[in-house]
Short mmCIF file of C-alpha atoms in Angstrom, two decimals:
data_model
loop_
_atom_site.label_atom_id
_atom_site.label_comp_id
_atom_site.label_asym_id
_atom_site.label_seq_id
_atom_site.Cartn_x
_atom_site.Cartn_y
_atom_site.Cartn_z
CA UNK A 1 0.00 0.00 0.00
CA UNK A 2 1.30 3.41 -0.97
CA UNK A 3 0.45 7.02 -0.15
CA UNK A 4 1.08 9.96 -2.48
CA UNK A 5 2.92 12.84 -0.84
CA UNK A 6 0.57 15.74 -1.40
CA UNK A 7 0.17 19.04 0.33
CA UNK A 8 -2.60 18.68 2.97
CA UNK A 9 -3.15 22.27 3.95
CA UNK A 10 -5.90 22.54 6.55
CA UNK A 11 -6.47 24.53 9.54
CA UNK A 12 -9.03 22.30 11.09
CA UNK A 13 -9.65 18.84 10.59
CA UNK A 14 -12.87 17.79 9.13
CA UNK A 15 -12.33 16.19 5.63
CA UNK A 16 -11.44 15.96 1.93
CA UNK A 17 -12.38 16.70 -1.59
CA UNK A 18 -13.78 14.08 -3.89
CA UNK A 19 -11.91 13.73 -7.14
CA UNK A 20 -13.95 13.15 -10.32
CA UNK A 21 -13.96 9.47 -11.20
CA UNK A 22 -12.81 8.85 -14.75
CA UNK A 23 -14.30 6.18 -16.95
CA UNK A 24 -12.66 2.78 -16.93
CA UNK A 25 -10.88 2.15 -20.23
CA UNK A 26 -12.35 -0.48 -22.52
CA UNK A 27 -10.00 -3.36 -23.26
CA UNK A 28 -9.95 -6.86 -24.62
CA UNK A 29 -10.47 -8.10 -21.09
CA UNK A 30 -13.74 -6.21 -20.65
CA UNK A 31 -15.17 -7.25 -23.98
CA UNK A 32 -15.54 -3.65 -25.10
CA UNK A 33 -18.03 -2.82 -22.36
CA UNK A 34 -18.73 0.76 -21.45
CA UNK A 35 -18.26 2.34 -18.05
CA UNK A 36 -20.40 1.15 -15.13
CA UNK A 37 -23.77 2.84 -14.61
CA UNK A 38 -23.98 6.12 -12.70
CA UNK A 39 -25.41 5.99 -9.20
CA UNK A 40 -27.27 9.20 -8.50
CA UNK A 41 -28.49 10.67 -5.24
CA UNK A 42 -32.10 9.85 -4.53
CA UNK A 43 -34.71 11.30 -2.21
CA UNK A 44 -34.95 8.07 -0.21
CA UNK A 45 -38.16 6.42 1.00
CA UNK A 46 -40.97 8.31 2.68
CA UNK A 47 -40.30 6.20 5.78
CA UNK A 48 -36.81 7.42 6.71
CA UNK A 49 -36.41 4.55 9.19
CA UNK A 50 -36.88 1.73 6.69
CA UNK A 51 -34.10 -0.48 5.39
CA UNK A 52 -33.25 -1.48 1.84
CA UNK A 53 -32.47 -5.09 0.95
CA UNK A 54 -30.56 -5.93 -2.23
CA UNK A 55 -29.40 -9.20 -3.76
CA UNK A 56 -25.99 -9.19 -5.49
CA UNK A 57 -25.59 -11.22 -8.68
CA UNK A 58 -22.60 -12.65 -10.52
CA UNK A 59 -23.01 -10.19 -13.40
CA UNK A 60 -22.24 -7.23 -11.12
CA UNK A 61 -25.81 -6.03 -10.77
CA UNK A 62 -27.89 -5.82 -7.61
CA UNK A 63 -31.61 -6.50 -7.41
CA UNK A 64 -33.81 -4.82 -4.81
CA UNK A 65 -35.73 -7.29 -2.66
CA UNK A 66 -39.31 -6.14 -1.87
CA UNK A 67 -39.50 -5.69 1.90
CA UNK A 68 -41.80 -2.68 2.07
CA UNK A 69 -41.96 -1.08 5.51
CA UNK A 70 -39.21 -3.20 7.06
CA UNK A 71 -37.15 -1.58 9.81
CA UNK A 72 -34.27 -2.81 11.94
CA UNK A 73 -35.95 -2.84 15.35
CA UNK A 74 -33.19 -4.80 17.09
CA UNK A 75 -29.51 -5.21 16.29
CA UNK A 76 -26.69 -6.81 18.25
CA UNK A 77 -23.46 -5.79 16.54
CA UNK A 78 -21.30 -8.16 18.58
CA UNK A 79 -23.32 -11.26 17.70
CA UNK A 80 -24.65 -10.15 14.33
CA UNK A 81 -28.26 -10.85 15.33
CA UNK A 82 -30.93 -8.51 13.91
CA UNK A 83 -34.71 -8.29 13.87
CA UNK A 84 -36.74 -6.82 11.01
CA UNK A 85 -40.29 -5.66 11.63
CA UNK A 86 -42.72 -2.94 10.69
CA UNK A 87 -44.58 -0.46 12.85
CA UNK A 88 -47.34 -2.99 13.44
CA UNK A 89 -45.01 -5.80 14.40
CA UNK A 90 -45.47 -8.01 11.32
CA UNK A 91 -44.02 -7.46 7.85
CA UNK A 92 -45.69 -6.71 4.56
CA UNK A 93 -45.02 -8.33 1.22
CA UNK A 94 -43.95 -11.77 2.46
CA UNK A 95 -40.65 -10.54 3.79
CA UNK A 96 -39.76 -13.81 5.50
CA UNK A 97 -40.18 -15.67 2.23
CA UNK A 98 -38.29 -13.05 0.23
CA UNK A 99 -35.18 -12.85 2.39
CA UNK A 100 -32.42 -15.40 1.93
CA UNK A 101 -28.76 -15.91 2.76
CA UNK A 102 -26.46 -13.62 0.79
CA UNK A 103 -28.89 -10.68 0.72
CA UNK A 104 -27.54 -7.32 1.89
CA UNK A 105 -29.42 -5.14 4.39
CA UNK A 106 -28.57 -1.42 4.25
CA UNK A 107 -30.06 0.67 7.04
CA UNK A 108 -30.06 4.45 7.63
CA UNK A 109 -28.98 6.16 10.84
CA UNK A 110 -31.76 5.52 13.40
CA UNK A 111 -32.09 5.25 17.16
CA UNK A 112 -31.44 1.49 16.87
CA UNK A 113 -28.48 1.90 14.47
CA UNK A 114 -27.24 5.48 15.06
CA UNK A 115 -24.29 4.98 12.68
CA UNK A 116 -26.34 3.06 10.11
CA UNK A 117 -26.01 -0.62 9.24
CA UNK A 118 -24.56 -2.58 6.31
CA UNK A 119 -25.15 -6.30 6.84
CA UNK A 120 -25.05 -9.53 4.85
CA UNK A 121 -27.68 -12.15 5.74
CA UNK A 122 -26.30 -15.53 6.84
CA UNK A 123 -29.55 -17.17 7.95
CA UNK A 124 -33.26 -16.27 8.16
CA UNK A 125 -35.51 -17.25 11.09
CA UNK A 126 -39.11 -16.26 10.25
CA UNK A 127 -41.90 -15.96 12.76
CA UNK A 128 -45.39 -16.47 11.26
CA UNK A 129 -47.14 -13.11 11.02
CA UNK A 130 -44.47 -11.38 13.05
CA UNK A 131 -40.94 -9.99 12.90
CA UNK A 132 -38.15 -11.78 11.05
CA UNK A 133 -34.91 -12.64 12.84
CA UNK A 134 -31.71 -12.84 10.81
CA UNK A 135 -28.13 -13.80 11.52
CA UNK A 136 -25.75 -11.40 9.78
CA UNK A 137 -22.12 -10.53 9.13
CA UNK A 138 -20.61 -7.22 7.96
CA UNK A 139 -21.19 -6.42 4.29
CA UNK A 140 -19.34 -4.01 2.00
CA UNK A 141 -20.44 -1.22 -0.31
CA UNK A 142 -19.39 -3.41 -3.22
CA UNK A 143 -21.96 -5.96 -2.01
CA UNK A 144 -24.69 -3.31 -1.75
CA UNK A 145 -23.96 -1.15 -4.80
CA UNK A 146 -22.46 -3.66 -7.24
CA UNK A 147 -21.22 -2.19 -10.50
CA UNK A 148 -21.58 1.57 -10.58
CA UNK A 149 -19.91 4.91 -10.07
CA UNK A 150 -20.82 7.86 -7.89
CA UNK A 151 -19.29 11.19 -6.94
CA UNK A 152 -21.33 12.74 -4.14
CA UNK A 153 -21.02 16.08 -2.33
CA UNK A 154 -23.49 16.58 0.51
CA UNK A 155 -23.65 20.01 2.22
CA UNK A 156 -24.12 19.83 5.99
CA UNK A 157 -26.59 22.16 7.66
CA UNK A 158 -26.79 23.09 11.32
CA UNK A 159 -29.50 20.43 11.70
CA UNK A 160 -26.96 17.74 10.70
CA UNK A 161 -24.44 18.79 13.36
CA UNK A 162 -24.88 17.31 16.84
CA UNK A 163 -22.92 19.56 19.19
CA UNK A 164 -21.69 18.53 22.64
CA UNK A 165 -20.24 21.50 24.57
CA UNK A 166 -17.00 20.72 26.34
CA UNK A 167 -14.62 22.56 28.68
CA UNK A 168 -14.85 26.07 30.05
CA UNK A 169 -14.51 28.96 27.64
CA UNK A 170 -15.84 27.18 24.55
CA UNK A 171 -18.99 28.03 22.61
CA UNK A 172 -20.45 26.50 19.45
CA UNK A 173 -23.10 28.26 17.37
CA UNK A 174 -24.74 27.88 13.98
CA UNK A 175 -22.79 29.18 11.02
CA UNK A 176 -23.76 32.12 8.92
CA UNK A 177 -26.27 32.18 6.10
CA UNK A 178 -29.10 29.68 5.70
CA UNK A 179 -28.21 27.59 8.73
CA UNK A 180 -25.27 25.94 7.00
CA UNK A 181 -22.11 25.23 8.95
CA UNK A 182 -20.89 25.83 12.47
CA UNK A 183 -18.86 28.44 14.35
CA UNK A 184 -16.65 27.72 17.33
CA UNK A 185 -15.33 30.46 19.66
CA UNK A 186 -12.99 29.89 22.57
CA UNK A 187 -11.16 31.89 25.22
CA UNK A 188 -8.02 29.83 25.69
CA UNK A 189 -7.12 29.26 29.36
CA UNK A 190 -3.55 30.41 29.92
CA UNK A 191 -0.87 29.08 32.29
CA UNK A 192 -0.07 30.96 35.49
CA UNK A 193 2.11 33.98 34.86
CA UNK A 194 0.24 34.95 31.68
CA UNK A 195 -2.41 37.68 31.71
CA UNK A 196 -4.22 39.93 29.20
CA UNK A 197 -2.57 43.19 28.23
CA UNK A 198 -4.26 46.38 29.52
CA UNK A 199 -7.65 47.02 27.92
CA UNK A 200 -8.32 43.38 27.00
CA UNK A 201 -10.31 40.69 28.82
CA UNK A 202 -8.77 37.65 27.12
CA UNK A 203 -5.09 36.79 26.59
CA UNK A 204 -5.77 34.43 23.66
CA UNK A 205 -9.05 34.05 21.84
CA UNK A 206 -9.71 31.98 18.76
CA UNK A 207 -12.58 31.37 16.39
CA UNK A 208 -13.32 28.89 13.64
CA UNK A 209 -16.26 29.10 11.24
CA UNK A 210 -16.76 26.55 8.50
CA UNK A 211 -19.39 25.43 6.00
CA UNK A 212 -18.66 21.74 5.48
CA UNK A 213 -19.80 19.17 2.96
CA UNK A 214 -19.27 15.42 3.13
CA UNK A 215 -17.62 13.76 0.15
CA UNK A 216 -18.04 10.23 -1.11
CA UNK A 217 -16.96 8.52 -4.33
CA UNK A 218 -17.22 4.93 -5.53
CA UNK A 219 -16.54 3.10 -8.76
CA UNK A 220 -16.61 -0.61 -9.60
CA UNK A 221 -16.95 -2.70 -12.75
CA UNK A 222 -16.86 -6.46 -12.12
CA UNK A 223 -15.32 -7.20 -15.52
CA UNK A 224 -12.36 -5.05 -14.45
CA UNK A 225 -12.20 -6.21 -10.82
CA UNK A 226 -14.56 -7.55 -8.16
CA UNK A 227 -13.13 -4.82 -5.91
CA UNK A 228 -13.83 -1.10 -6.40
CA UNK A 229 -11.26 0.58 -8.63
CA UNK A 230 -11.70 4.02 -7.07
CA UNK A 231 -13.15 5.44 -3.87
CA UNK A 232 -13.08 8.60 -1.74
CA UNK A 233 -14.19 9.47 1.78
CA UNK A 234 -13.66 12.95 3.11
CA UNK A 235 -14.89 16.43 3.86
CA UNK A 236 -14.40 19.82 2.29
CA UNK A 237 -15.27 23.23 3.71
CA UNK A 238 -14.88 26.93 3.20
CA UNK A 239 -13.49 28.23 6.46
CA UNK A 240 -12.55 31.34 8.38
CA UNK A 241 -10.40 31.07 11.47
CA UNK A 242 -8.47 33.59 13.49
CA UNK A 243 -6.71 34.43 16.72
CA UNK A 244 -6.57 37.53 18.89
CA UNK A 245 -3.52 37.48 21.16
CA UNK A 246 -3.27 40.21 23.80
CA UNK A 247 -1.00 38.62 26.36
CA UNK A 248 1.95 39.36 28.56
CA UNK A 249 3.88 36.58 30.24
CA UNK A 250 6.52 36.72 32.92
CA UNK A 251 7.50 33.05 32.95
CA UNK A 252 8.40 30.23 30.60
CA UNK A 253 5.99 27.38 29.90
CA UNK A 254 6.22 24.70 27.26
CA UNK A 255 3.45 22.40 26.12
CA UNK A 256 4.96 21.99 22.64
CA UNK A 257 6.89 18.84 23.48
CA UNK A 258 3.94 17.40 25.38
CA UNK A 259 0.91 19.20 23.91
CA UNK A 260 -1.95 20.11 26.20
CA UNK A 261 -4.99 19.00 24.21
CA UNK A 262 -8.09 20.02 26.14
CA UNK A 263 -11.38 19.30 24.35
CA UNK A 264 -13.55 22.39 24.18
CA UNK A 265 -16.42 20.96 22.16
CA UNK A 266 -17.45 17.95 20.08
CA UNK A 267 -19.40 17.85 16.83
CA UNK A 268 -20.87 14.57 15.52
CA UNK A 269 -22.46 13.92 12.13
CA UNK A 270 -24.22 10.75 10.98
CA UNK A 271 -25.58 11.73 7.59
CA UNK A 272 -27.67 9.33 5.51
CA UNK A 273 -27.79 9.76 1.74
CA UNK A 274 -29.45 7.44 -0.74
CA UNK A 275 -27.60 6.20 -3.83
CA UNK A 276 -30.57 4.93 -5.76
CA UNK A 277 -32.45 2.87 -3.14
CA UNK A 278 -29.38 2.17 -0.97
CA UNK A 279 -28.82 4.30 2.17
CA UNK A 280 -25.15 5.23 2.66
CA UNK A 281 -24.28 6.60 6.12
CA UNK A 282 -21.39 9.06 6.33
CA UNK A 283 -19.89 9.58 9.81
CA UNK A 284 -17.85 12.53 11.04
CA UNK A 285 -16.65 13.31 14.56
CA UNK A 286 -14.74 16.49 15.35
CA UNK A 287 -13.22 17.56 18.67
CA UNK A 288 -11.41 20.83 19.31
CA UNK A 289 -8.32 21.50 21.42
CA UNK A 290 -5.90 24.30 22.16
CA UNK A 291 -2.14 24.41 22.67
CA UNK A 292 0.12 27.20 24.01
CA UNK A 293 3.81 27.61 24.80
CA UNK A 294 6.50 30.24 25.44
CA UNK A 295 10.18 30.08 26.32
CA UNK A 296 10.64 33.42 28.05
CA UNK A 297 9.23 36.84 28.87
CA UNK A 298 7.03 38.31 26.14
CA UNK A 299 4.27 40.88 25.55
CA UNK A 300 2.12 40.48 22.45
CA UNK A 301 -0.77 42.43 20.93
CA UNK A 302 -1.73 41.00 17.54
CA UNK A 303 -4.69 39.60 15.62
CA UNK A 304 -4.78 37.27 12.66
CA UNK A 305 -7.53 36.09 10.29
CA UNK A 306 -7.26 33.29 7.73
CA UNK A 307 -9.72 32.30 5.00
CA UNK A 308 -9.53 29.35 2.69
CA UNK A 309 -10.90 26.01 1.53
CA UNK A 310 -9.87 22.87 3.38
CA UNK A 311 -9.88 19.30 2.14
CA UNK A 312 -9.43 16.30 4.40
CA UNK A 313 -9.79 12.62 3.74
CA UNK A 314 -8.45 9.76 1.66
CA UNK A 315 -8.87 8.66 -1.93
CA UNK A 316 -8.17 5.27 -3.51
CA UNK A 317 -7.09 4.36 -7.01
CA UNK A 318 -6.41 0.74 -7.95
CA UNK A 319 -3.21 1.74 -9.74
CA UNK A 320 -1.82 4.04 -7.03
CA UNK A 321 -3.30 2.81 -3.76
CA UNK A 322 -4.53 5.13 -1.01
CA UNK A 323 -3.47 8.77 -0.81
CA UNK A 324 -4.42 11.85 1.19
CA UNK A 325 -6.62 14.56 -0.25
CA UNK A 326 -5.10 17.99 -0.76
CA UNK A 327 -6.23 21.60 -0.47
CA UNK A 328 -5.00 25.03 -1.55
CA UNK A 329 -2.97 27.31 0.70
CA UNK A 330 -5.04 29.76 2.76
CA UNK A 331 -4.94 33.55 2.68
CA UNK A 332 -3.89 35.17 5.96
CA UNK A 333 -4.08 38.80 7.10
CA UNK A 334 -2.91 40.37 10.36
CA UNK A 335 -3.23 43.61 12.29
CA UNK A 336 -0.13 45.67 13.11
CA UNK A 337 1.59 43.83 15.94
CA UNK A 338 3.27 44.92 19.15
CA UNK A 339 5.85 42.39 20.27
CA UNK A 340 8.22 43.04 23.16
CA UNK A 341 10.45 40.87 25.27
CA UNK A 342 12.92 38.10 24.52
CA UNK A 343 11.12 34.87 23.68
CA UNK A 344 9.19 32.77 21.20
CA UNK A 345 5.51 32.28 22.00
CA UNK A 346 3.03 30.09 20.15
CA UNK A 347 -0.67 29.44 20.61
CA UNK A 348 -3.62 28.16 18.66
CA UNK A 349 -6.83 26.18 18.46
CA UNK A 350 -6.84 22.88 16.58
CA UNK A 351 -9.11 19.99 15.72
CA UNK A 352 -9.12 16.21 15.68
CA UNK A 353 -11.45 14.64 13.13
CA UNK A 354 -12.49 11.08 12.35
CA UNK A 355 -14.30 10.15 9.13
CA UNK A 356 -15.94 6.88 8.23
CA UNK A 357 -18.85 4.91 6.85
CA UNK A 358 -21.50 3.04 8.85
CA UNK A 359 -19.60 3.65 12.09
CA UNK A 360 -16.26 2.32 10.81
CA UNK A 361 -13.72 5.08 11.40
CA UNK A 362 -11.44 5.14 8.39
CA UNK A 363 -9.54 8.43 8.36
CA UNK A 364 -8.27 10.51 11.29
CA UNK A 365 -6.36 13.77 11.33
CA UNK A 366 -5.11 16.44 13.73
CA UNK A 367 -4.81 20.00 12.46
CA UNK A 368 -3.22 22.73 14.55
CA UNK A 369 -3.38 26.27 13.12
CA UNK A 370 -1.36 28.68 15.22
CA UNK A 371 -0.10 32.21 15.76
CA UNK A 372 3.59 32.55 16.65
CA UNK A 373 5.57 35.59 17.79
CA UNK A 374 9.33 35.90 18.17
CA UNK A 375 11.33 38.75 19.68
CA UNK A 376 15.02 39.02 20.48
CA UNK A 377 15.73 42.15 22.50
CA UNK A 378 15.40 43.53 26.00
CA UNK A 379 11.93 43.18 27.47
CA UNK A 380 10.17 46.48 28.05
CA UNK A 381 12.93 48.72 26.72
CA UNK A 382 11.45 49.41 23.29
CA UNK A 383 14.81 48.46 21.73
CA UNK A 384 14.60 49.55 18.08
CA UNK A 385 17.24 46.99 17.14
CA UNK A 386 15.23 44.08 18.48
CA UNK A 387 14.30 41.41 15.94
CA UNK A 388 10.52 40.97 16.07
CA UNK A 389 8.25 38.84 13.88
CA UNK A 390 4.70 37.48 13.74
CA UNK A 391 3.88 34.24 11.93
CA UNK A 392 0.74 32.35 11.01
CA UNK A 393 1.05 28.64 10.40
CA UNK A 394 -0.41 25.18 10.70
CA UNK A 395 0.56 21.57 11.31
CA UNK A 396 -1.29 18.49 10.05
CA UNK A 397 -0.90 14.82 10.81
CA UNK A 398 -3.28 12.11 9.66
CA UNK A 399 -3.77 8.37 9.38
CA UNK A 400 -5.82 5.82 7.51
CA UNK A 401 -7.30 2.81 9.26
CA UNK A 402 -7.90 -0.62 7.81
CA UNK A 403 -11.58 -0.41 8.74
CA UNK A 404 -12.25 1.42 5.47
CA UNK A 405 -12.36 -2.09 4.00
CA UNK A 406 -16.11 -1.38 4.16
CA UNK A 407 -15.63 -0.10 0.60
CA UNK A 408 -14.90 -3.66 -0.48
CA UNK A 409 -11.15 -3.51 -1.17
CA UNK A 410 -8.69 -5.78 0.56
CA UNK A 411 -6.90 -3.69 3.17
CA UNK A 412 -4.05 -4.86 5.36
CA UNK A 413 -4.70 -4.86 9.10
CA UNK A 414 -2.57 -1.82 9.76
CA UNK A 415 -2.75 1.92 10.39
CA UNK A 416 -1.01 3.97 7.71
CA UNK A 417 0.34 7.43 8.54
CA UNK A 418 -0.07 10.22 6.01
CA UNK A 419 2.98 12.44 5.42
CA UNK A 420 3.16 15.22 8.02
CA UNK A 421 2.48 18.64 6.54
CA UNK A 422 3.35 22.05 8.01
CA UNK A 423 3.33 25.59 6.70
CA UNK A 424 4.24 28.99 8.12
CA UNK A 425 3.94 32.51 6.72
CA UNK A 426 5.50 35.69 8.07
CA UNK A 427 2.76 38.23 8.73
CA UNK A 428 4.70 41.14 10.22
CA UNK A 429 8.01 42.09 11.76
CA UNK A 430 11.57 43.07 11.01
CA UNK A 431 12.34 42.85 7.33
CA UNK A 432 8.71 42.17 6.34
#
């Protein structure tokens, strides 16, 4: 398995951009066949709790099994036991007679299966006039979707984001415009010996606003391979983040070597979309943290704002293996800065994000955007020869987990680390 070394510029983790899936080339091996059929987003059933059952065939197609009104009313993930029933207890359309081993049950996110369900039937145990019990094992998207290709971008609204407030000083609100997105504001708690400069109530304050969309791509043609040839899972978002640093410190502190990651809030997403009749459940979990350090005495008054488009996630190509998604560099502006002292200070608010399908976490990343100030002079003297500078930067680390085998490719039982990415731009200071 290989990873392409691409620039992964993001100031907050959330996830990736879907690349357009090209048509598979015709060859002697495929008998001159055309590309697999397109799988388009559908509205889904009127009953948003109901499951879809499909039957894979050797020719790469899937056939929908009529189980009108069936819902997963019980599910034991550890044992694979599930119960299908309708609101009235029994099932319509002869469900017990229709179901058989090898069928695939795809369920949306519900109270019984909050991360959705993708199951292959091993055995059916009907009850006359009542619910149907089934023994199951995990299925893959290749089982459920068969031959096909899809490139899906799903905007997330405030209604899709389940917010869990965390530590002191953090606040999460709806994003701007039409209820799309989320905004996170935090007053960063500072170590002892650090206080706000005169006229300011907070030593370090950060904000992050983003309008995210989930990304999903899939392509398989059985005459080319029984495994998908291309796939993507990720998130993209337009974002705006910034820091206001008005701090003076009289002592050294260092959390850089052993970062102090204190969750300030948590955002969960379990978004169900329908590709044709099949519900696909996209999962996203984001937690926020902050990190500060200084190696001496420093006084700083500066503000920074950064706007851009982030992309986080992983994409697969049969010829190249898995690789990380990439995004463009952001645009950063800063206010005139006052930096005095003799130290390097750094602080910022970052995110940890996990992306997956049907509850299987597949991609994780930590993104730490920061504001850094350096000054080499005599603290408090106003030395005109002092070397002062203000920087805006970011650090990104990420990994891919084997659990993304839910796509249907063979994946080694291992965690693969994406190349570490960092960037830093000088915003103000001597020589700027």
